CSV table of C-alpha atoms and ligand atoms in Angstrom, one decimal:
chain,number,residue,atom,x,y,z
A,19,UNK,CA,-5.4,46.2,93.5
A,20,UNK,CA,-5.8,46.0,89.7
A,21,UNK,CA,-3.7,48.8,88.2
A,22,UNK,CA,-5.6,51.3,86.0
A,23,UNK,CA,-4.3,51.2,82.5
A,24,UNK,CA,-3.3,54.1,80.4
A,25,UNK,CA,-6.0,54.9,77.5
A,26,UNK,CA,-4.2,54.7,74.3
A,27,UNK,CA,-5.3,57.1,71.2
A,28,UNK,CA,-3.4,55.7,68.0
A,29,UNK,CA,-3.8,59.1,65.2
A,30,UNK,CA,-3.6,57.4,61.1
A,31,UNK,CA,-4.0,58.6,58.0
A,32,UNK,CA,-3.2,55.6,56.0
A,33,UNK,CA,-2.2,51.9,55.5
A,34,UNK,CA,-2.4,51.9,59.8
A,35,UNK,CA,0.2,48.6,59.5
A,36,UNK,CA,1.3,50.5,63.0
A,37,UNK,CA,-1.9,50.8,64.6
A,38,UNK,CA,-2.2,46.8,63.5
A,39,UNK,CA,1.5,46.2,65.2
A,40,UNK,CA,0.0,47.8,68.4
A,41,UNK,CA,-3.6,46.1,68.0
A,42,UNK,CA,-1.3,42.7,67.8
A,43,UNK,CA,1.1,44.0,70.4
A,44,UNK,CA,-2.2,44.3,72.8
A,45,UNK,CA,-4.1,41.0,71.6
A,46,UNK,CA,0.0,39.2,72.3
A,47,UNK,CA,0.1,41.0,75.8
A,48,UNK,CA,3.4,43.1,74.9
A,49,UNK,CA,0.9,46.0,76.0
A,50,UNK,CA,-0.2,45.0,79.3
A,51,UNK,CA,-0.2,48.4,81.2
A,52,UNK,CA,-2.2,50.7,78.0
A,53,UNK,CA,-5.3,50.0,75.9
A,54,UNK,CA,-5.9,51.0,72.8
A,55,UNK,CA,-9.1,53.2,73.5
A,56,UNK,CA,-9.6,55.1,70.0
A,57,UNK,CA,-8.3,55.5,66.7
A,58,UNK,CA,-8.5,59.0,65.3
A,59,UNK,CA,-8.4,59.6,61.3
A,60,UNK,CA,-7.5,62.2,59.4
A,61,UNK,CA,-8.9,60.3,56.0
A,62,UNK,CA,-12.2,59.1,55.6
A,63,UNK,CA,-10.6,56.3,53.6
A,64,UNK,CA,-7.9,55.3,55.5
A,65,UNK,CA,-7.2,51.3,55.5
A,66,UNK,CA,-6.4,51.9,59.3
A,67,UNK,CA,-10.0,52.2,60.1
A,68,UNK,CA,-10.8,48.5,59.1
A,69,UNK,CA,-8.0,47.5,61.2
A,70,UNK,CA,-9.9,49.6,64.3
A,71,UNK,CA,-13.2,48.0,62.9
A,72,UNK,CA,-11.9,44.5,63.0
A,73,UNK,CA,-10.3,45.1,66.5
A,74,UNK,CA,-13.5,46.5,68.1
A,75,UNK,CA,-11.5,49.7,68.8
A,76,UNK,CA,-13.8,53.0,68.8
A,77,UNK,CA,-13.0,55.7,65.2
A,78,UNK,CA,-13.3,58.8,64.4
A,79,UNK,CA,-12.9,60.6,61.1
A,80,UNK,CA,-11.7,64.3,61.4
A,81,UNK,CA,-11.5,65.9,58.3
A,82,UNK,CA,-9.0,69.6,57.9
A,83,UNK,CA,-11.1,70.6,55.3
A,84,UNK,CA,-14.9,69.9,56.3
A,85,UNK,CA,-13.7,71.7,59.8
A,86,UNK,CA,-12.4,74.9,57.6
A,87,UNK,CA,-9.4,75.9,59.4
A,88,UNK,CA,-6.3,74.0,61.7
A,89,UNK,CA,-7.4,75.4,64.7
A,90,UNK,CA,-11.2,73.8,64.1
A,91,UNK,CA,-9.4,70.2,62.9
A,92,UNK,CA,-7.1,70.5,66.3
A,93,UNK,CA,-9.8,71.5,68.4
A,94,UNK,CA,-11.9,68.8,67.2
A,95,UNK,CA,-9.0,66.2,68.1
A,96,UNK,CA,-8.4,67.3,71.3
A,97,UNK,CA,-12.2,67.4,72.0
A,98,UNK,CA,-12.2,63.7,70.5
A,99,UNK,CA,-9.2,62.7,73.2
A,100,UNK,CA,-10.2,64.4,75.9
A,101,UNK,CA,-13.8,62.9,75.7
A,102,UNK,CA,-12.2,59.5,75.6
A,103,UNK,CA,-9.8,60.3,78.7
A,104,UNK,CA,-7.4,59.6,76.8
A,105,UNK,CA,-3.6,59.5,78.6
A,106,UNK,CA,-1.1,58.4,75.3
A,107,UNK,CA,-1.4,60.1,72.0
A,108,UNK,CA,0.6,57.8,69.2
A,109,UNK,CA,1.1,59.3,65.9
A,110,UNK,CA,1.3,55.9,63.3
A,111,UNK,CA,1.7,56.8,59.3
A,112,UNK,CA,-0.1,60.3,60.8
A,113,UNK,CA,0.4,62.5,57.8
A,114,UNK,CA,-1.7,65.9,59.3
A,115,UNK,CA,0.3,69.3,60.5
A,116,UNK,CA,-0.3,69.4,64.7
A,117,UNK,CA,0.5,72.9,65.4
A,118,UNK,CA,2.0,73.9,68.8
A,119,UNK,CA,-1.1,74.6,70.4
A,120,UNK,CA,-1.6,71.0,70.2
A,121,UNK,CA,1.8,69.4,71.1
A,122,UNK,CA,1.6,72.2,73.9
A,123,UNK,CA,-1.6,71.4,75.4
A,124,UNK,CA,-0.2,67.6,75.3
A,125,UNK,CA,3.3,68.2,76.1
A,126,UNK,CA,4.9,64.6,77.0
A,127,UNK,CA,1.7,62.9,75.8
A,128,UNK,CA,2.2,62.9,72.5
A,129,UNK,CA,4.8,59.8,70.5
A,130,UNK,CA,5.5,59.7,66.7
A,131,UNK,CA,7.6,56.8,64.7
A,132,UNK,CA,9.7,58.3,62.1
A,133,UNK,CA,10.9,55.5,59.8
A,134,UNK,CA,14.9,57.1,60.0
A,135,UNK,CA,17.6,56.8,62.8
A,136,UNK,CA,16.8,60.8,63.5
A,137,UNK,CA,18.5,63.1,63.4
A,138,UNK,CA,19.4,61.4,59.7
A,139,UNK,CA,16.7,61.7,57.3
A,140,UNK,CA,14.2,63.9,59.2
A,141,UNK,CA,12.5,67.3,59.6
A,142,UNK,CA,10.1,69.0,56.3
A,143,UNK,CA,10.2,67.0,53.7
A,144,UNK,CA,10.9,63.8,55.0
A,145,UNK,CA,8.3,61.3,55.5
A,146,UNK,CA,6.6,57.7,53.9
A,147,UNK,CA,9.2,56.4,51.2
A,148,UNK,CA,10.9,59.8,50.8
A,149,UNK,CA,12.9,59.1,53.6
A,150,UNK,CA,13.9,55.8,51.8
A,151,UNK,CA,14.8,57.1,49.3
A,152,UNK,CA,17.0,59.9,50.6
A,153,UNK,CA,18.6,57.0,53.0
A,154,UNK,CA,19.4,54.9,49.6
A,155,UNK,CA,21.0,57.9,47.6
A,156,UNK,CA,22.6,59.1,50.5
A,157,UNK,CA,24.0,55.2,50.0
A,158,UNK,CA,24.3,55.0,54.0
A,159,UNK,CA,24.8,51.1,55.3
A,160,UNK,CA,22.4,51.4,58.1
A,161,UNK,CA,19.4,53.0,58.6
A,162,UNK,CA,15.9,52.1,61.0
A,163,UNK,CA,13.2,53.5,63.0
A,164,UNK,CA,13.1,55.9,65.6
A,165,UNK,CA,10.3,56.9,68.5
A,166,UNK,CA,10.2,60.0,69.9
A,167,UNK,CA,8.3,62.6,71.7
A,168,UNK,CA,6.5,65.0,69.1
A,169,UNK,CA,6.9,69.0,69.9
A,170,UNK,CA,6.5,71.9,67.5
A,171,UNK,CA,9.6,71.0,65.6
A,172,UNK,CA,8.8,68.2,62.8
A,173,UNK,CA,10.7,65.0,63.9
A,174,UNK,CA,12.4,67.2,66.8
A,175,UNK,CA,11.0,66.0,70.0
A,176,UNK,CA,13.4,64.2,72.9
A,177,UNK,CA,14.4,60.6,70.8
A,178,UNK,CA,12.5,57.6,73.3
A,179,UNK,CA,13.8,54.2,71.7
A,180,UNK,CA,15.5,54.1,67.8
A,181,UNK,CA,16.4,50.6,65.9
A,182,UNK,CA,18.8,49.4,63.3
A,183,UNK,CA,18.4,48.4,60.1
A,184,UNK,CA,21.0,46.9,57.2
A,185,UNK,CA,20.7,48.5,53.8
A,186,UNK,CA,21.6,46.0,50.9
A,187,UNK,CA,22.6,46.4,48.1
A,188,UNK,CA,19.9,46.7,45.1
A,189,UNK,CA,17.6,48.1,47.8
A,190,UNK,CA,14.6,49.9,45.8
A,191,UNK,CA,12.8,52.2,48.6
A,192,UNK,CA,9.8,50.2,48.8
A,193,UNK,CA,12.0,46.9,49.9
A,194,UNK,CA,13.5,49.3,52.5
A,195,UNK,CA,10.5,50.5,53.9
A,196,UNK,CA,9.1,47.3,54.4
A,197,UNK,CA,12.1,45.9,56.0
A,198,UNK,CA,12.3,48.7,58.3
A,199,UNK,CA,8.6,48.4,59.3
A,200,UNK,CA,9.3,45.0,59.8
A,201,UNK,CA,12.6,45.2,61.7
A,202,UNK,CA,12.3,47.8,63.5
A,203,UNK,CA,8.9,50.4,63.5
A,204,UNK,CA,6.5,47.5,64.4
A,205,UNK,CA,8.9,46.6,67.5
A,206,UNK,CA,9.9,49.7,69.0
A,207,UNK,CA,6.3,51.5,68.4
A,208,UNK,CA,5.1,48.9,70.5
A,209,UNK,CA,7.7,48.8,73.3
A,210,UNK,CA,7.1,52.5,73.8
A,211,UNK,CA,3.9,52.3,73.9
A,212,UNK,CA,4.4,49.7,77.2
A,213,UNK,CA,7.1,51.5,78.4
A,214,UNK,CA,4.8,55.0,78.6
A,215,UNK,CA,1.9,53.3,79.5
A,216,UNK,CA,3.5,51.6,82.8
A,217,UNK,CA,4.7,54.9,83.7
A,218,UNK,CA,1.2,56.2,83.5
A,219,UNK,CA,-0.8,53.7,84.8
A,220,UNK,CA,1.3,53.9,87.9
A,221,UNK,CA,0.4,57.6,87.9
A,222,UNK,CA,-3.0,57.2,87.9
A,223,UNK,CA,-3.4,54.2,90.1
A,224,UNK,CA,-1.1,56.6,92.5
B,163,GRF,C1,5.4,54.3,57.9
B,163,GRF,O1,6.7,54.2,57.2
B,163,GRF,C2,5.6,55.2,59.1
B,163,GRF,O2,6.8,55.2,59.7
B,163,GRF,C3,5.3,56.5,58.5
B,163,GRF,O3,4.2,56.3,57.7
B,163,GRF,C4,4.4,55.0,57.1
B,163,GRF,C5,3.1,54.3,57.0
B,163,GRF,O4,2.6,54.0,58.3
B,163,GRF,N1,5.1,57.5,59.5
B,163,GRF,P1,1.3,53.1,58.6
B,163,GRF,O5,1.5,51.8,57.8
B,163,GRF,O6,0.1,53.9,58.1
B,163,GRF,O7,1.3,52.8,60.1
């Protein structure tokens, strides 16, 4: 019996470089057991978009500020993913406030990669190359990337898979960043992703 596999919703605001790690992830058949079944925007220019056009993946564009308030933009989401039947919500480069109506509603559904070893480097204030750049004057040795379940605390959710990262010397935050994208968000994202998506598939095809 072909197992069902779990729909996939990757949420972006930005560059999407993680929603392309999973796209590739998919196409390579890391992801066997989840499919990448919408992307959801925040930004109506987000570079992640072409990534979803080029892959054939379905978009949407919900904007905070045409919707007037954050209950109308989280409504709109959840509409969005539960229209799509979606099982897996992935927060990559996802910039936008999800209150805790949201990460209630889809408690153990919903993953974020946070480009620190959390607890280091995490909570308000810390995200994109601010982290980096915390990491670098902080002058730790080792950094990396860490996936974890999102709840109503910013970066606070139960840690799923983290990865380690060497700091060198002369590191500028940018060279960081991409070396921990590199080294560890675009591998762990990925595995998680799997790792969920067997879990569910198995539920459903229960
Ligand atoms: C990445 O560092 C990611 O960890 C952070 O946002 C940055 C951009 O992500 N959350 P992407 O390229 O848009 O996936």
């Amino acid at each position: 019996m072909t197992e069902r596999k779990a729909r996939v919703a990757v949420l972006v605001s930005g560059g999407g470089t993680n929603l392309q790690a999973l796209l590739d992830a998919q196409a390579a058949g890391v992801i066997r057991h989840g499919e990448i079944a919408l992307v959801i925007a925040n930004k109506q220019d987000a570079y992640a978009l072409r990534r979803a056009e080029a892959a054939n993946v379905p978009a949407r564009v919900v904007l905070r500020k045409a919707l007037g308030s954050q209950q109308a933009f989280e409504e709109a989401i959840a509409r969005a993913l539960d229209d799509e039947g979606i099982d897996l919500i992935v927060l990559a480069g996802f910039m936008a406030i999800l209150s805790q109506w949201f990460t209630d509603r889809y408690s153990g559904r919903v993953i974020n990669v946070h480009p620190s070893l959390i607890p280091s480097f995490c909570g308000e204030g810390y995200y994109g190359l601010r982290v980096h750049q915390a990491a670098l004057a902080r002058g730790v040795k080792v950094t990396g990337a860490t996936v974890h379940f999102v709840n109503e605390v910013p970066d606070g959710g139960p840690i799923i898979l983290q990865k380690a990262v060497r700091v060198y010397p002369g590191d500028t935050p940018e060279k960081l960043q991409l070396r921990v994208m590199k080294q560890a968000e675009w591998k762990i994202l990925p595995a998680a992703v799997e790792m969920l998506s067997k879990q569910m598939a198995a539920q459903k095809g229960a």
